[in-house]
mmCIF file of C-alpha atoms in Angstrom:
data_model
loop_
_atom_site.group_PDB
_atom_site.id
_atom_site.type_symbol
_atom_site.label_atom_id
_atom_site.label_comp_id
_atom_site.label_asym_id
_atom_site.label_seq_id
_atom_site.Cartn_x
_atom_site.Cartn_y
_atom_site.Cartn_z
ATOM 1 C CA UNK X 145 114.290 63.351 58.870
ATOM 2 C CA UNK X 146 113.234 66.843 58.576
ATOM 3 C CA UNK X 147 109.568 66.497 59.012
ATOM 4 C CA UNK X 148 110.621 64.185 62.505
ATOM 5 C CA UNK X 149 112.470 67.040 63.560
ATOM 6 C CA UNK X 150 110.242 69.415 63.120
ATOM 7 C CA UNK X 151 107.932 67.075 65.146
ATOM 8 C CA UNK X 152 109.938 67.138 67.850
ATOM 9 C CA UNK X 153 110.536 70.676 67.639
ATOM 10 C CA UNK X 154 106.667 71.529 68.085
ATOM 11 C CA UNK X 155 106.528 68.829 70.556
ATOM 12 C CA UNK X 156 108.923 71.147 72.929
ATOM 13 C CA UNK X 157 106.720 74.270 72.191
ATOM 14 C CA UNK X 158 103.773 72.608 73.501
ATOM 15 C CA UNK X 159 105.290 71.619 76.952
ATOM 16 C CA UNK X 160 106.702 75.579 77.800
ATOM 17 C CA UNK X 161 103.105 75.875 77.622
ATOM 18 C CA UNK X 162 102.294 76.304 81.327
ATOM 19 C CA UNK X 163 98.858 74.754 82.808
ATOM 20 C CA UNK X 164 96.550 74.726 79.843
ATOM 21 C CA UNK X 165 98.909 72.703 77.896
ATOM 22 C CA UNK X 166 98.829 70.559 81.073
ATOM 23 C CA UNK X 167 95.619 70.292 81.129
ATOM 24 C CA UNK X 168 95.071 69.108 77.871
ATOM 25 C CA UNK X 169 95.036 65.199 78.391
ATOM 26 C CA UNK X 170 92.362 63.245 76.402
ATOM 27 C CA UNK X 171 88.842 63.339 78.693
ATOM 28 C CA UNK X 172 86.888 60.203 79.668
ATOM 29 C CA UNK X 173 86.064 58.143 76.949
ATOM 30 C CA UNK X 174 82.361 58.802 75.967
ATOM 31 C CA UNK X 175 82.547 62.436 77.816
ATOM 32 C CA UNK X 176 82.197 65.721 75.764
ATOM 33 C CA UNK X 177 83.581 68.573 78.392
ATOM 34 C CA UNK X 178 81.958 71.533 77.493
ATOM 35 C CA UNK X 179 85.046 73.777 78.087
ATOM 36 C CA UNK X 180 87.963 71.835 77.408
ATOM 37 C CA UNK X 181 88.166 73.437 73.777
ATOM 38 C CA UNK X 182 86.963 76.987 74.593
ATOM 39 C CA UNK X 183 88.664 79.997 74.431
ATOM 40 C CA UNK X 184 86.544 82.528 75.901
ATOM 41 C CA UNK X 185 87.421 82.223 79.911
ATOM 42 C CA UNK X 186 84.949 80.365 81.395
ATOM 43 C CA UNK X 187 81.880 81.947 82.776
ATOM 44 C CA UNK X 188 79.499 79.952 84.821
ATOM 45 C CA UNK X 189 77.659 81.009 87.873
ATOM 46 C CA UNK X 190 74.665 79.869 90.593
ATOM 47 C CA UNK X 191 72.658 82.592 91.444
ATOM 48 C CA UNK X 192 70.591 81.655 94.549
ATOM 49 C CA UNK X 193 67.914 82.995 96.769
ATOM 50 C CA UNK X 194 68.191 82.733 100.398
ATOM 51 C CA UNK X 195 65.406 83.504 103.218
ATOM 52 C CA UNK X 196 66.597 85.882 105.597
ATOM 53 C CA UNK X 197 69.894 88.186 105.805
ATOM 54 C CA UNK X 198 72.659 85.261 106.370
ATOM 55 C CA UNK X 199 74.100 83.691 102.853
ATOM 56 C CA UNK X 200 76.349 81.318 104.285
ATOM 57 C CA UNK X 201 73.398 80.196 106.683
ATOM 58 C CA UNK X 202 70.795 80.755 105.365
ATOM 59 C CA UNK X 203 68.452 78.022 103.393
ATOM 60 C CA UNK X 204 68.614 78.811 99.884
ATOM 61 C CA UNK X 205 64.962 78.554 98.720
ATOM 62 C CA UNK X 206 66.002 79.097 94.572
ATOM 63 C CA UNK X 207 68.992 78.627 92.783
ATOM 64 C CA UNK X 208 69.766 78.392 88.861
ATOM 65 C CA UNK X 209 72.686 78.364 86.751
ATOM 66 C CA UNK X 210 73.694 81.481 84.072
ATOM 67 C CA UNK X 211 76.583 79.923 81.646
ATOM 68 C CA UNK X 212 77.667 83.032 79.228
ATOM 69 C CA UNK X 213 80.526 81.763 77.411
ATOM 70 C CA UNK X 214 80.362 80.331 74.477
ATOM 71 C CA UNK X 215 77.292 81.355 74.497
ATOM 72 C CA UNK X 216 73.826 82.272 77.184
ATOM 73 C CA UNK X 217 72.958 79.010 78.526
ATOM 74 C CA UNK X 218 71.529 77.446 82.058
ATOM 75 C CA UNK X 219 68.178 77.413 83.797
ATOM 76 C CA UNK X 220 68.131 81.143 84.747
ATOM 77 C CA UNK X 221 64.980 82.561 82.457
ATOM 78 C CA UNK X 222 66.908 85.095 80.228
ATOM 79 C CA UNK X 223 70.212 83.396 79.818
ATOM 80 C CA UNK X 224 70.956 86.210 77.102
ATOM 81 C CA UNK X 225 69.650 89.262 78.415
ATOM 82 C CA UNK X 226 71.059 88.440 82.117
ATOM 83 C CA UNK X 227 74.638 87.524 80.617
ATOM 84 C CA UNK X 228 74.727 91.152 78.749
ATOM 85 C CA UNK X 229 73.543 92.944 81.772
ATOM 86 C CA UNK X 230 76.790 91.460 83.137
ATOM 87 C CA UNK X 231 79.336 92.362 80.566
ATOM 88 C CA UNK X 232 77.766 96.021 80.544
ATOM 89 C CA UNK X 233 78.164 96.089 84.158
ATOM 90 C CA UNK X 234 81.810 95.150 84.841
ATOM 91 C CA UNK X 235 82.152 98.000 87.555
ATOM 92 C CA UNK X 236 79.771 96.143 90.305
ATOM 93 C CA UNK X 237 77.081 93.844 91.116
ATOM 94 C CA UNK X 238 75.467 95.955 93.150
ATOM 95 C CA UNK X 239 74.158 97.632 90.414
ATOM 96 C CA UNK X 240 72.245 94.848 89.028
ATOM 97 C CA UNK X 241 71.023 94.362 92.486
ATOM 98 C CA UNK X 242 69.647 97.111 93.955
ATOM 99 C CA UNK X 243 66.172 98.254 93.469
ATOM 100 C CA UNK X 244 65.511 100.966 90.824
ATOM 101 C CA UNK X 245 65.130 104.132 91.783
ATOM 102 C CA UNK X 246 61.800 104.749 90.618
ATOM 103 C CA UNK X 247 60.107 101.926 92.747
ATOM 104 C CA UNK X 248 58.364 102.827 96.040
ATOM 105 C CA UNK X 249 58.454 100.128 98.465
ATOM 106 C CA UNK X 250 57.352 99.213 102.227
ATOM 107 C CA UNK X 251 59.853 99.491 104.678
ATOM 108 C CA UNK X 252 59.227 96.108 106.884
ATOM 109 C CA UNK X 253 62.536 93.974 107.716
ATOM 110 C CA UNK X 254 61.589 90.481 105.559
ATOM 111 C CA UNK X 255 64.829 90.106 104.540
ATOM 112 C CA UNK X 256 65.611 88.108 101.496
ATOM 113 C CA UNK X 257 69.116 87.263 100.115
ATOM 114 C CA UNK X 258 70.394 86.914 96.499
ATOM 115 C CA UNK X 259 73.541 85.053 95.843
ATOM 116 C CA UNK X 260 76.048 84.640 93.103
ATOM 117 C CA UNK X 261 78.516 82.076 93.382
ATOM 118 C CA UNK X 262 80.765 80.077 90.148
ATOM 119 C CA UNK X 263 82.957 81.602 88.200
ATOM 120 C CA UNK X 264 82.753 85.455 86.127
ATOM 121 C CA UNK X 265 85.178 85.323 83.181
ATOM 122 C CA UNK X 266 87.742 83.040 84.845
ATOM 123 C CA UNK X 267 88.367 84.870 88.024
ATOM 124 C CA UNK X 268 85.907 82.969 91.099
ATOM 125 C CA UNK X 269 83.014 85.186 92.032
ATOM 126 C CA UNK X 270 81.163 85.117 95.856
ATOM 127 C CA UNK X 271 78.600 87.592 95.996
ATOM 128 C CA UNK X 272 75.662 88.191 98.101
ATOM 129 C CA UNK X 273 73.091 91.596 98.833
ATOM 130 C CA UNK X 274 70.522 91.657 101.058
ATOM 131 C CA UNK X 275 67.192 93.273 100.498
ATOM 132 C CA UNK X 276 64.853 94.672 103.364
ATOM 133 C CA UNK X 277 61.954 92.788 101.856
ATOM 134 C CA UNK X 278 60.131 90.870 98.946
ATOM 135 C CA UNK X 279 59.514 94.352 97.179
ATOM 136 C CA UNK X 280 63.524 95.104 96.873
ATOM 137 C CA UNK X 281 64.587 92.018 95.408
ATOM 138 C CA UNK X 282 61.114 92.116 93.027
ATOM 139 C CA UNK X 283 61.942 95.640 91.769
ATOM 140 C CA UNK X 284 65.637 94.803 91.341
ATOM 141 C CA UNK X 285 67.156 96.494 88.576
ATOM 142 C CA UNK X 286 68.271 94.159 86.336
ATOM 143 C CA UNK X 287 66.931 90.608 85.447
ATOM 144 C CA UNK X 288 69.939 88.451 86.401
ATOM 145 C CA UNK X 289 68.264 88.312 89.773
ATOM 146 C CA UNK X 290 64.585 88.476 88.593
ATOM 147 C CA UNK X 291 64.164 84.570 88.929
ATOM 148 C CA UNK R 53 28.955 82.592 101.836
ATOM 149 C CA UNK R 54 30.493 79.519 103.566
ATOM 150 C CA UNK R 55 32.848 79.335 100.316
ATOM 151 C CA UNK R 56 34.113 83.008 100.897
ATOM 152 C CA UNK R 57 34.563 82.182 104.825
ATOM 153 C CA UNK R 58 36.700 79.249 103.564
ATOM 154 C CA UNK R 59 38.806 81.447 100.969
ATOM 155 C CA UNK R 60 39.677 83.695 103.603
ATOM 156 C CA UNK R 61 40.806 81.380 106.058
ATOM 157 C CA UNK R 62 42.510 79.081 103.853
ATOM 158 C CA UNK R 63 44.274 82.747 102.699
ATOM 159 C CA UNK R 64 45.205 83.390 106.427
ATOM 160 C CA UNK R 65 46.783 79.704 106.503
ATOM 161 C CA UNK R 66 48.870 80.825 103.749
ATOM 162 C CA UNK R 67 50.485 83.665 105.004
ATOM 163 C CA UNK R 68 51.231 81.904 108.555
ATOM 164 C CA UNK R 69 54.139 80.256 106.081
ATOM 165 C CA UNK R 70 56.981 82.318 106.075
ATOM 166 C CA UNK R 71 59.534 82.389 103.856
ATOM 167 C CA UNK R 72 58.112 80.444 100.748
ATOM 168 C CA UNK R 73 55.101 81.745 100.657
ATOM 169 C CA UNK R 74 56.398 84.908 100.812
ATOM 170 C CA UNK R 75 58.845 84.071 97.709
ATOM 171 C CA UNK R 76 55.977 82.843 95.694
ATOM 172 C CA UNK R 77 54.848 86.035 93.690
ATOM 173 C CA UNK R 78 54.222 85.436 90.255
ATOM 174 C CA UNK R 79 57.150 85.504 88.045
ATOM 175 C CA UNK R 80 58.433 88.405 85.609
ATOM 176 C CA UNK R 81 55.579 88.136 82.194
ATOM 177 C CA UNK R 82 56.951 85.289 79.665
ATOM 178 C CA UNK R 83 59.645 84.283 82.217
ATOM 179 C CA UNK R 84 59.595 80.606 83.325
ATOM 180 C CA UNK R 85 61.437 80.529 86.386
ATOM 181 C CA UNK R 86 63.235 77.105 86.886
ATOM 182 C CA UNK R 87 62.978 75.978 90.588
ATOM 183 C CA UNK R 88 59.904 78.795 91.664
ATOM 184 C CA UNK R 89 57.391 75.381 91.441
ATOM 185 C CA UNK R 90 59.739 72.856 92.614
ATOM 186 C CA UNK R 91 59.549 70.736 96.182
ATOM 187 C CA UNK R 92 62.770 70.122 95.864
ATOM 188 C CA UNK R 93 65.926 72.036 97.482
ATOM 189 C CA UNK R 94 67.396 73.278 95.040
ATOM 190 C CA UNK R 95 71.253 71.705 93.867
ATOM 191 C CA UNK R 96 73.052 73.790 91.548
ATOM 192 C CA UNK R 97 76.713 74.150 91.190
ATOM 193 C CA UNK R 98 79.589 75.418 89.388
ATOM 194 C CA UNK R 99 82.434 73.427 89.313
ATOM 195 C CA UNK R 100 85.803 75.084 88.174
ATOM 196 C CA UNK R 101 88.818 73.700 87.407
ATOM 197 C CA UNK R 102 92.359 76.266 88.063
ATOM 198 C CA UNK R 103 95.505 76.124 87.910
ATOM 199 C CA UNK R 104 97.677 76.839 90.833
ATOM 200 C CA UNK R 105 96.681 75.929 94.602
ATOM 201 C CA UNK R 106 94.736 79.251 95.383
ATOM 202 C CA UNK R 107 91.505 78.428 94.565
ATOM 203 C CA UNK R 108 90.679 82.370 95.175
ATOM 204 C CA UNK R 109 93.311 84.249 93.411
ATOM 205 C CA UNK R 110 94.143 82.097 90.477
ATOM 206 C CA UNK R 111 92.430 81.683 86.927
ATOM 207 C CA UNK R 112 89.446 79.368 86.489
ATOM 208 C CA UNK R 113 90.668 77.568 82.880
ATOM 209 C CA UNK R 114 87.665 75.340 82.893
ATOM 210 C CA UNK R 115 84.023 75.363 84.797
ATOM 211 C CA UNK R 116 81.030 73.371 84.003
ATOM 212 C CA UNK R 117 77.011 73.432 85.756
ATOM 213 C CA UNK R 118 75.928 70.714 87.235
ATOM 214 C CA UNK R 119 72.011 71.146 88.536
ATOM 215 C CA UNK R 120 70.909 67.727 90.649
ATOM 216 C CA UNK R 121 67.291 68.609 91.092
ATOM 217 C CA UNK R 122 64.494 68.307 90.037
ATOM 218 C CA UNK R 123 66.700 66.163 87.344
ATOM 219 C CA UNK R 124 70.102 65.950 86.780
ATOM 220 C CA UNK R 125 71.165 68.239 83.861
ATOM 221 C CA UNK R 126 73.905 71.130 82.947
ATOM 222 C CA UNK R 127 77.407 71.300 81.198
ATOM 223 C CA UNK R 128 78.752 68.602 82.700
ATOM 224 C CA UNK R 129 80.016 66.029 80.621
ATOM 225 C CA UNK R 130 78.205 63.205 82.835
ATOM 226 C CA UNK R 131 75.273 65.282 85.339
ATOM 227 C CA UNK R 132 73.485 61.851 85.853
ATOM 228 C CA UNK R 133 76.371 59.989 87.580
ATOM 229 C CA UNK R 134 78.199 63.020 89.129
ATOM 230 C CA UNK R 135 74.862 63.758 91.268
ATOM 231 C CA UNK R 136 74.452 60.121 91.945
ATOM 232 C CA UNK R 137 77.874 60.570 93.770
ATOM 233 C CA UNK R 138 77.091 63.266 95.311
ATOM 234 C CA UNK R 139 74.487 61.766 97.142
ATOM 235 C CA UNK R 140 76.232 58.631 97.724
ATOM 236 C CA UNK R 141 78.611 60.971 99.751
ATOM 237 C CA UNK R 142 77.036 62.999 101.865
ATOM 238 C CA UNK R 143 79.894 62.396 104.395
ATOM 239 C CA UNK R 144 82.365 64.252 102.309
ATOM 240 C CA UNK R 145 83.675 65.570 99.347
ATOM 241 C CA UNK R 146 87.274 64.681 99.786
ATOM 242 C CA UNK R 147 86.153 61.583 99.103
ATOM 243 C CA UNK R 148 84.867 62.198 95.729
ATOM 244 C CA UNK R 149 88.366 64.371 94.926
ATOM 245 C CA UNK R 150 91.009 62.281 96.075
ATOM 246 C CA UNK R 151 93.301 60.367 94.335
ATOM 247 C CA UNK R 152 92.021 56.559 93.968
ATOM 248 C CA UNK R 153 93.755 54.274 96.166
ATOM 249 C CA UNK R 154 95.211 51.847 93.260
ATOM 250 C CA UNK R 155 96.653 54.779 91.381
ATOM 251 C CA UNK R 156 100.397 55.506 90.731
ATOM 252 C CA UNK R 157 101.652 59.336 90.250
ATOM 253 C CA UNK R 158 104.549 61.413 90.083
ATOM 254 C CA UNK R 159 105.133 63.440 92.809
ATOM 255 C CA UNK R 160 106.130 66.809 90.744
ATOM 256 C CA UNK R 161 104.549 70.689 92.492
ATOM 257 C CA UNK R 162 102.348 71.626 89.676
ATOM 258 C CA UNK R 163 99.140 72.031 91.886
ATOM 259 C CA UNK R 164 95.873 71.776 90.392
ATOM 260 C CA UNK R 165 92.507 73.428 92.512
ATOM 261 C CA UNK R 166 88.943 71.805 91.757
ATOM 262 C CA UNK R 167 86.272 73.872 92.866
ATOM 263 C CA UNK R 168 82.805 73.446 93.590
ATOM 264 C CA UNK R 169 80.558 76.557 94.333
ATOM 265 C CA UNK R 170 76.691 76.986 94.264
ATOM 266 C CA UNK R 171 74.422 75.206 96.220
ATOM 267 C CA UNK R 172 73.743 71.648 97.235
ATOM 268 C CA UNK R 173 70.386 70.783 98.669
ATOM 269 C CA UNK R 174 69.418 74.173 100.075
ATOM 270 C CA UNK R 175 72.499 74.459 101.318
ATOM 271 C CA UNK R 176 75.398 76.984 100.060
ATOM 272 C CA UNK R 177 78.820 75.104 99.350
ATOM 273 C CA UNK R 178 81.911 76.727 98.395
ATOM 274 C CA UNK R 179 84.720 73.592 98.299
ATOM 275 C CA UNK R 180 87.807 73.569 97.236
ATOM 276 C CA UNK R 181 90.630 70.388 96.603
ATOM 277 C CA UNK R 182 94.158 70.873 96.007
ATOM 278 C CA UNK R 183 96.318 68.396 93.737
ATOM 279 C CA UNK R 184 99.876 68.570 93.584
ATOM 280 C CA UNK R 185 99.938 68.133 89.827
ATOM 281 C CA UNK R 186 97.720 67.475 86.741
ATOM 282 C CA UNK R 187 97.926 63.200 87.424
ATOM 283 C CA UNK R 188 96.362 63.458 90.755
ATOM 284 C CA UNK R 189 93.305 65.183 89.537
ATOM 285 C CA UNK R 190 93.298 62.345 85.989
ATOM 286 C CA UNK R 191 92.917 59.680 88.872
ATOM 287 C CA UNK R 192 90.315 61.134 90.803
ATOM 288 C CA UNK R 193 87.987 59.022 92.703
ATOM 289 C CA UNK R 194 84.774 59.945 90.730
ATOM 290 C CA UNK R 195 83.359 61.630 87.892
ATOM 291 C CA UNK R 196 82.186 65.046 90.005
ATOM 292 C CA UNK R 197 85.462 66.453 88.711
ATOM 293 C CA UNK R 198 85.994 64.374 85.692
ATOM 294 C CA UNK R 199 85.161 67.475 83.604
#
């Protein structure tokens, strides 16, 4: 009888467990989710390229996905070295954005639009910057827009 | 000479194009680019799964990629038949979250918030679905959230 108990016992610890507890039902048979076992928070994002100054309007011209937890992953072109440009950069996007100082560019209004949209270590993530022209965006600091 | 005449003017042609030709600089050295080639608008989302009905403010537990062109791929547990849906159902995407008709639930507050962010055929989406619990979202009506 002991060992039932004790079943039972467990059994109640599991259900105080709030929404990942609740989320824990047995997935489609034949389906492997890729998160349902993970504990890092989930990291997955679309990082787009739009024509023109408007994000939300704008036609998106290039997109690919950046998955960093468990590990680098998606069809951006340096999974790794984008996702650790990210985690060194908690303090702003921006940063990875904007063109470095060193670069001398034209000044002509071409604008062209990077987006980042999914999900940054659990929390939801909508970003967008705008840059003048071609040049901007192809001196961009960082690679995780340098697709 | 004709030959150059032709370069030239088939080089003026080009730049009439706007915004795609103007995207089409050669990638970073050893990068392949994913969608810089592709006729194809690009499709490429993050879904996220989190618990609580604010979709903005609350934590992402789960999120998955799901890229529908050129070819269905990502960390979705089923990318071939979630982007056949999606196409199926243009219309909406309620229609792909709801409940099924034939299905029975409880009708206990412990909301659940599917999210879809990214961009779907050129197009940026940012959806979200509310369920009231964990059994509405089980019974979806497809596999887009089935994750």
């Amino acid at each position: 009888m002991r060992s039932i108990t004790r079943g039972l016992a467990l059994g109640s610890a599991a259900m105080t467990l709030t929404a990942l507890t609740a989320l824990a039902w047995p997935g489609a048979a034949g389906a492997a989710p890729a998160g349902t076992a993970s504990l890092y928070p989930p990291s997955a994002l679309v990082l787009g390229l739009t024509a023109g100054e408007d994000a939300d309007a704008g036609t998106v011209v290039r997109a690919v996905t950046l998955v960093c937890a468990p590990a680098p992953a998606g069809t951006h072109p340096a999974p790794a070295a984008a996702c650790a440009e990210l985690r060194a950069n908690r303090a702003g996007w921006d940063a990875l954005a904007a063109p470095a100082a060193d670069t001398a560019c034209t000044r002509e209004w071409n604008p062209m639009t990077v987006t980042a949209d999914g999900v940054w270590e659990g929390a939801r993530v909508d970003y967008a910057y705008t840059f003048a022209n071609p040049c901007g965006l192809r001196n961009s600091t960082g690679v995780l827009f340098d697709f």
